[in-house]
Amino acid sequence: MRERMRDSNIDSYTTTFVIGTPIIGPGLVVVLRSDKEGIKPGDYMYGQTPWEAYTVQPYVEGRVAFNTKEWAPHTFDMDSLALQVVPNPNGLYPLSKYASLLGTPGLTGFVGFNGLVEAEQGDTIFISSGASGVGSMVVQLAKLSGLKVIASVGSEVKVKYVQSLGADVVFNYKEESYDSVLQQHGPIHVFWDNVGGEALDAALEALVPRSRAIICGTVSSDNVPPEKRYRLKNSHLIMKKRLDVRGFIVPEFIPQYFGKFMEQVPALMAQGKLRSEEYATDGIENAPQALIDMLVGGGNQVGKPIIIVAKE
């Protein structure tokens, strides 16, 4: 959502929001009425939807008139991620899991880990922003795969949370430097980056030759003007160590991994091998402030921020 808030004249990997229309984002809805075959009242659906208490789908307000000739090459049309029917948990897990483990954060971690990490048992992975929705998923998948996990977070509360997920080394980057921790507990074979900036610079130093960095996010610079952003000092090591540095977005892996995701993740949740926390805000009227709080930093709040529009 953050990336869609940019000026539409700035090229990026996704379409933008339409000014003056409702915000569009991933959400879980329950069907009240349906004239479409295969969808019935009571079904749960997950996908892109306007921020509103009641919605008519497919939505019109807020939808980008997507024409590939008018956007940069390889721009992804976010409106194409339409609502899809998802299983009714019937009490096996809270509906809030569709905003974390079973939603976009969990899917991002799952497809990226399975499609790009290519680590062997005993390897060491460093995950920046390990307490985030994506980061916490990757922490758990890495431990299930037999990896040593180093994770950075932004508060002591989050240190304890990621430790509870099984990470081997967790540190508060505001109290300990990336360099010092990676020098002590590295080297590393994989870097999963949700942050960029200093974390990426330190990881390039700590990575062994012919290893890889997977770039999933750049939150350290998202709210920083271009002229004030951190400039890498260790980019020369990409060549000297022959490192693979790969950015990705979820849609490129959905055809290959979505079926496996829906098969494996609920089962691992039921076995207690995957878990998540959600930080809930009640009421759509409180959604704007919750979004602002998320964009400027999560503070000591642990879990994926979600908005509860209605309770059944």
CSV table of C-alpha atoms in Angstrom, one decimal:
chain,number,residue,atom,x,y,z
A,1,MET,CA,0.0,0.0,0.0
A,2,ARG,CA,2.8,2.4,0.8
A,3,GLU,CA,4.2,2.1,-2.7
A,4,ARG,CA,0.9,2.9,-4.3
A,5,MET,CA,0.8,6.3,-2.5
A,6,ARG,CA,3.5,7.7,-4.8
A,7,ASP,CA,3.0,10.2,-7.7
A,8,SER,CA,1.7,8.2,-10.7
A,9,ASN,CA,4.5,9.8,-12.8
A,10,ILE,CA,7.1,7.9,-10.7
A,11,ASP,CA,7.8,4.5,-12.2
A,12,SER,CA,7.7,1.5,-9.9
A,13,TYR,CA,6.6,-2.2,-9.7
A,14,THR,CA,3.0,-1.5,-9.1
A,15,THR,CA,0.1,0.7,-10.1
A,16,THR,CA,-0.8,3.7,-7.9
A,17,PHE,CA,-3.9,4.7,-6.0
A,18,VAL,CA,-6.5,6.9,-7.7
A,19,ILE,CA,-6.6,10.3,-6.0
A,20,GLY,CA,-10.0,11.1,-4.5
A,21,THR,CA,-11.3,7.5,-4.3
A,22,PRO,CA,-11.3,5.0,-1.5
A,23,ILE,CA,-8.1,3.3,-0.5
A,24,ILE,CA,-7.7,-0.2,-1.9
A,25,GLY,CA,-6.0,-2.9,0.1
A,26,PRO,CA,-6.0,-6.6,0.9
A,27,GLY,CA,-8.9,-7.6,3.1
A,28,LEU,CA,-11.2,-10.4,4.2
A,29,VAL,CA,-14.9,-10.0,3.4
A,30,VAL,CA,-18.0,-12.1,4.0
A,31,VAL,CA,-20.6,-12.4,1.2
A,32,LEU,CA,-24.0,-11.1,2.0
A,33,ARG,CA,-25.6,-11.4,-1.4
A,34,SER,CA,-24.3,-13.0,-4.6
A,35,ASP,CA,-25.5,-13.2,-8.2
A,36,LYS,CA,-22.3,-15.0,-9.3
A,37,GLU,CA,-22.2,-18.7,-9.9
A,38,GLY,CA,-19.9,-20.4,-7.4
A,39,ILE,CA,-20.1,-17.7,-4.8
A,40,LYS,CA,-22.8,-17.8,-2.1
A,41,PRO,CA,-23.9,-15.8,1.0
A,42,GLY,CA,-21.7,-16.7,3.9
A,43,ASP,CA,-18.6,-17.4,1.8
A,44,TYR,CA,-15.3,-15.7,3.0
A,45,MET,CA,-13.3,-14.0,0.3
A,46,TYR,CA,-9.8,-12.5,0.4
A,47,GLY,CA,-8.1,-10.0,-2.0
A,48,GLN,CA,-8.0,-6.4,-3.0
A,49,THR,CA,-11.1,-4.5,-1.7
A,50,PRO,CA,-12.0,-0.8,-0.9
A,51,TRP,CA,-11.8,0.4,2.6
A,52,GLU,CA,-15.5,0.5,3.3
A,53,ALA,CA,-18.0,-1.3,5.5
A,54,TYR,CA,-20.0,-2.7,2.6
A,55,THR,CA,-18.7,-3.3,-0.9
A,56,VAL,CA,-20.0,-4.2,-4.3
A,57,GLN,CA,-17.6,-6.4,-6.3
A,58,PRO,CA,-15.9,-6.0,-8.6
A,59,TYR,CA,-15.3,-2.5,-7.3
A,60,VAL,CA,-15.3,0.5,-9.7
A,61,GLU,CA,-14.2,3.4,-7.5
A,62,GLY,CA,-10.5,3.3,-7.0
A,63,ARG,CA,-9.8,0.9,-9.8
A,64,VAL,CA,-7.0,1.9,-12.1
A,65,ALA,CA,-7.8,2.0,-15.9
A,66,PHE,CA,-4.8,-0.2,-16.6
A,67,ASN,CA,-3.2,0.0,-20.0
A,68,THR,CA,0.3,-1.5,-20.3
A,69,LYS,CA,1.3,1.2,-22.8
A,70,GLU,CA,0.8,3.9,-20.2
A,71,TRP,CA,2.8,2.3,-17.4
A,72,ALA,CA,6.5,1.4,-17.1
A,73,PRO,CA,7.4,-2.1,-18.4
A,74,HIS,CA,6.6,-4.9,-15.9
A,75,THR,CA,4.3,-2.7,-13.8
A,76,PHE,CA,1.9,-5.0,-11.9
A,77,ASP,CA,-1.8,-4.1,-11.9
A,78,MET,CA,-2.8,-4.5,-8.2
A,79,ASP,CA,-6.5,-4.5,-9.0
A,80,SER,CA,-6.0,-7.8,-10.8
A,81,LEU,CA,-5.7,-9.5,-7.3
A,82,ALA,CA,-9.5,-9.8,-7.1
A,83,LEU,CA,-11.3,-11.4,-4.2
A,84,GLN,CA,-11.1,-15.2,-4.1
A,85,VAL,CA,-13.1,-17.6,-2.0
A,86,VAL,CA,-11.0,-18.9,1.0
A,87,PRO,CA,-11.8,-21.7,3.4
A,88,ASN,CA,-14.0,-21.1,6.4
A,89,PRO,CA,-11.8,-21.9,9.4
A,90,ASN,CA,-14.8,-23.1,11.4
A,91,GLY,CA,-13.1,-22.1,14.6
A,92,LEU,CA,-9.7,-23.8,13.8
A,93,TYR,CA,-8.0,-20.5,13.6
A,94,PRO,CA,-9.1,-16.8,14.0
A,95,LEU,CA,-10.2,-15.0,10.9
A,96,SER,CA,-7.4,-12.5,11.6
A,97,LYS,CA,-4.9,-15.0,10.3
A,98,TYR,CA,-6.1,-14.1,6.8
A,99,ALA,CA,-4.3,-10.7,7.4
A,100,SER,CA,-1.1,-12.3,8.5
A,101,LEU,CA,0.0,-16.0,8.0
A,102,LEU,CA,-2.7,-16.8,5.5
A,103,GLY,CA,-2.7,-13.3,3.9
A,104,THR,CA,-0.3,-11.2,2.0
A,105,PRO,CA,2.5,-11.2,4.6
A,106,GLY,CA,2.5,-15.0,5.0
A,107,LEU,CA,2.3,-15.5,1.2
A,108,THR,CA,5.1,-13.1,0.6
A,109,GLY,CA,7.4,-15.0,3.0
A,110,PHE,CA,6.3,-18.4,1.7
A,111,VAL,CA,6.8,-17.8,-2.0
A,112,GLY,CA,10.1,-15.9,-1.5
A,113,PHE,CA,11.5,-18.4,0.8
A,114,ASN,CA,10.6,-21.4,-1.3
A,115,GLY,CA,11.4,-19.7,-4.6
A,116,LEU,CA,14.6,-17.9,-3.8
A,117,VAL,CA,16.4,-18.8,-0.6
A,118,GLU,CA,18.0,-22.1,-1.8
A,119,ALA,CA,19.7,-22.7,1.6
A,120,GLU,CA,21.0,-26.0,3.0
A,121,GLN,CA,20.4,-27.3,6.5
A,122,GLY,CA,22.9,-25.7,8.8
A,123,ASP,CA,23.3,-22.5,6.8
A,124,THR,CA,22.9,-19.1,8.4
A,125,ILE,CA,20.2,-16.6,7.3
A,126,PHE,CA,20.0,-13.0,8.5
A,127,ILE,CA,16.5,-11.5,8.4
A,128,SER,CA,16.0,-7.8,8.8
A,129,SER,CA,12.8,-6.6,10.4
A,130,GLY,CA,12.2,-10.1,11.8
A,131,ALA,CA,9.2,-9.1,13.8
A,132,SER,CA,7.2,-7.9,10.8
A,133,GLY,CA,4.5,-10.0,9.2
A,134,VAL,CA,6.8,-11.1,6.4
A,135,GLY,CA,9.9,-11.3,8.6
A,136,SER,CA,8.3,-13.5,11.3
A,137,MET,CA,7.0,-15.9,8.6
A,138,VAL,CA,10.5,-16.2,7.1
A,139,VAL,CA,12.0,-16.7,10.6
A,140,GLN,CA,9.7,-19.7,11.2
A,141,LEU,CA,10.2,-21.2,7.7
A,142,ALA,CA,13.9,-21.0,8.1
A,143,LYS,CA,13.9,-22.8,11.5
A,144,LEU,CA,11.6,-25.5,10.0
A,145,SER,CA,14.3,-25.9,7.3
A,146,GLY,CA,17.1,-26.3,9.8
A,147,LEU,CA,18.8,-23.0,9.3
A,148,LYS,CA,20.5,-20.8,11.9
A,149,VAL,CA,18.5,-17.6,12.1
A,150,ILE,CA,19.8,-14.1,13.0
A,151,ALA,CA,17.1,-11.4,13.1
A,152,SER,CA,17.0,-7.7,13.7
A,153,VAL,CA,14.1,-5.8,15.3
A,154,GLY,CA,13.4,-2.3,16.6
A,155,SER,CA,12.5,-2.8,20.2
A,156,GLU,CA,13.1,-5.1,23.2
A,157,VAL,CA,9.5,-6.3,23.1
A,158,LYS,CA,10.0,-7.4,19.5
A,159,VAL,CA,13.3,-9.1,20.6
A,160,LYS,CA,11.4,-11.3,22.9
A,161,TYR,CA,8.7,-12.0,20.3
A,162,VAL,CA,11.1,-13.2,17.7
A,163,GLN,CA,13.0,-15.2,20.2
A,164,SER,CA,9.7,-17.0,21.0
A,165,LEU,CA,9.5,-17.9,17.3
A,166,GLY,CA,12.7,-19.8,17.5
A,167,ALA,CA,15.3,-17.4,16.1
A,168,ASP,CA,18.8,-18.2,17.4
A,169,VAL,CA,20.1,-14.6,17.6
A,170,VAL,CA,17.8,-11.6,17.9
A,171,PHE,CA,19.0,-8.0,18.4
A,172,ASN,CA,17.6,-4.5,18.6
A,173,TYR,CA,19.4,-2.6,15.9
A,174,LYS,CA,18.9,0.6,17.8
A,175,GLU,CA,21.0,-0.7,20.7
A,176,GLU,CA,23.5,-3.0,18.8
A,177,SER,CA,25.0,-2.3,15.3
A,178,TYR,CA,24.3,-4.6,12.4
A,179,ASP,CA,28.1,-4.9,11.9
A,180,SER,CA,28.9,-6.0,15.4
A,181,VAL,CA,26.2,-8.7,15.6
A,182,LEU,CA,27.0,-10.1,12.2
A,183,GLN,CA,30.8,-10.1,12.9
A,184,GLN,CA,30.0,-12.1,16.1
A,185,HIS,CA,27.5,-14.5,14.8
A,186,GLY,CA,28.2,-14.7,11.1
A,187,PRO,CA,29.2,-15.3,8.4
A,188,ILE,CA,25.9,-15.7,6.7
A,189,HIS,CA,24.7,-17.6,3.6
A,190,VAL,CA,21.5,-15.8,2.9
A,191,PHE,CA,20.2,-12.3,3.7
A,192,TRP,CA,16.5,-11.7,3.6
A,193,ASP,CA,16.1,-7.9,3.5
A,194,ASN,CA,12.9,-6.1,4.5
A,195,VAL,CA,14.8,-2.9,5.4
A,196,GLY,CA,17.7,-1.9,3.1
A,197,GLY,CA,20.2,0.8,4.1
A,198,GLU,CA,22.6,-0.1,6.8
A,199,ALA,CA,21.2,-3.6,7.2
A,200,LEU,CA,22.0,-4.4,3.5
A,201,ASP,CA,25.4,-2.8,3.8
A,202,ALA,CA,26.4,-4.9,6.8
A,203,ALA,CA,24.9,-8.0,5.2
A,204,LEU,CA,27.0,-7.6,2.0
A,205,GLU,CA,30.1,-7.6,4.3
A,206,ALA,CA,28.9,-10.7,6.2
A,207,LEU,CA,27.8,-12.8,3.2
A,208,VAL,CA,30.1,-15.6,2.1
A,209,PRO,CA,31.2,-15.7,-1.5
A,210,ARG,CA,28.6,-17.0,-4.0
A,211,SER,CA,25.7,-16.5,-1.6
A,212,ARG,CA,22.6,-14.4,-2.0
A,213,ALA,CA,20.6,-11.5,-0.8
A,214,ILE,CA,16.8,-11.5,-1.3
A,215,ILE,CA,15.4,-8.0,-1.3
A,216,CYS,CA,11.8,-7.9,-0.2
A,217,GLY,CA,11.4,-4.4,1.2
A,218,THR,CA,13.2,-1.1,1.8
A,219,VAL,CA,11.4,0.4,4.8
A,220,SER,CA,14.4,2.3,6.1
A,221,SER,CA,14.2,4.7,3.2
A,222,ASP,CA,10.5,4.6,2.3
A,223,ASN,CA,9.8,7.9,4.2
A,224,VAL,CA,13.1,9.5,3.5
A,225,PRO,CA,13.7,12.0,0.6
A,226,PRO,CA,16.0,10.6,-2.1
A,227,GLU,CA,18.8,13.0,-1.3
A,228,LYS,CA,18.9,11.9,2.3
A,229,ARG,CA,18.8,8.2,1.9
A,230,TYR,CA,21.6,5.9,3.1
A,231,ARG,CA,24.2,5.2,0.4
A,232,LEU,CA,25.7,1.8,0.2
A,233,LYS,CA,29.4,1.5,1.0
A,234,ASN,CA,29.8,-2.2,0.3
A,235,SER,CA,28.2,-2.5,-3.2
A,236,HIS,CA,31.6,-3.4,-4.6
A,237,LEU,CA,31.4,-6.7,-2.7
A,238,ILE,CA,28.6,-7.8,-4.9
A,239,MET,CA,31.1,-8.3,-7.7
A,240,LYS,CA,34.1,-9.4,-5.6
A,241,LYS,CA,32.1,-12.0,-3.7
A,242,ARG,CA,30.0,-12.9,-6.8
A,243,LEU,CA,26.8,-12.4,-4.9
A,244,ASP,CA,23.3,-12.9,-6.2
A,245,VAL,CA,21.1,-9.9,-5.3
A,246,ARG,CA,17.4,-10.5,-6.2
A,247,GLY,CA,14.4,-8.3,-5.7
A,248,PHE,CA,10.9,-9.9,-6.1
A,249,ILE,CA,7.2,-9.2,-5.8
A,250,VAL,CA,4.7,-11.9,-4.9
A,251,PRO,CA,2.6,-12.1,-8.1
A,252,GLU,CA,5.6,-13.5,-10.1
A,253,PHE,CA,5.5,-16.6,-7.8
A,254,ILE,CA,1.8,-17.1,-7.3
A,255,PRO,CA,1.3,-19.5,-10.2
A,256,GLN,CA,4.0,-21.8,-8.9
A,257,TYR,CA,3.5,-21.7,-5.2
A,258,PHE,CA,-0.1,-20.6,-4.2
A,259,GLY,CA,-1.4,-24.1,-4.2
A,260,LYS,CA,1.4,-25.3,-2.0
A,261,PHE,CA,0.9,-22.3,0.3
A,262,MET,CA,-2.8,-23.1,0.8
A,263,GLU,CA,-2.0,-26.8,1.4
A,264,GLN,CA,0.9,-26.4,3.7
A,265,VAL,CA,0.4,-23.3,5.8
A,266,PRO,CA,-2.9,-24.2,7.4
A,267,ALA,CA,-1.6,-27.6,8.2
A,268,LEU,CA,1.6,-26.1,9.8
A,269,MET,CA,-0.6,-23.7,11.8
A,270,ALA,CA,-2.8,-26.6,13.1
A,271,GLN,CA,0.4,-28.4,14.2
A,272,GLY,CA,1.6,-25.3,16.1
A,273,LYS,CA,4.6,-25.0,13.8
A,274,LEU,CA,3.6,-21.6,12.4
A,275,ARG,CA,2.1,-18.8,14.4
A,276,SER,CA,1.6,-15.1,14.2
A,277,GLU,CA,0.4,-12.1,16.2
A,278,GLU,CA,-2.0,-9.5,15.0
A,279,TYR,CA,-2.4,-6.0,16.4
A,280,ALA,CA,-6.1,-5.1,16.0
A,281,THR,CA,-7.8,-1.7,15.7
A,282,ASP,CA,-11.6,-1.8,16.0
A,283,GLY,CA,-13.7,0.3,13.6
A,284,ILE,CA,-13.2,1.5,10.1
A,285,GLU,CA,-13.3,5.1,11.4
A,286,ASN,CA,-10.0,4.4,13.1
A,287,ALA,CA,-8.4,3.0,10.0
A,288,PRO,CA,-6.7,6.2,8.8
A,289,GLN,CA,-4.8,6.8,12.0
A,290,ALA,CA,-3.8,3.1,12.2
A,291,LEU,CA,-2.4,3.3,8.7
A,292,ILE,CA,-0.4,6.5,9.6
A,293,ASP,CA,0.9,4.8,12.8
A,294,MET,CA,2.1,1.8,10.7
A,295,LEU,CA,3.8,4.0,8.1
A,296,VAL,CA,5.8,6.1,10.6
A,297,GLY,CA,6.9,3.0,12.6
A,298,GLY,CA,5.4,0.2,14.6
A,299,GLY,CA,6.9,1.2,18.0
A,300,ASN,CA,6.5,-1.5,20.6
A,301,GLN,CA,3.4,-3.0,19.0
A,302,VAL,CA,4.0,-6.6,18.1
A,303,GLY,CA,2.1,-8.2,15.2
A,304,LYS,CA,0.6,-7.4,11.9
A,305,PRO,CA,-1.6,-4.3,12.1
A,306,ILE,CA,-5.2,-5.1,11.1
A,307,ILE,CA,-8.5,-3.2,11.1
A,308,ILE,CA,-11.7,-5.0,12.3
A,309,VAL,CA,-14.6,-3.5,10.3
A,310,ALA,CA,-17.3,-5.8,11.7
A,311,LYS,CA,-17.6,-8.7,14.0
A,312,GLU,CA,-20.0,-11.6,13.4
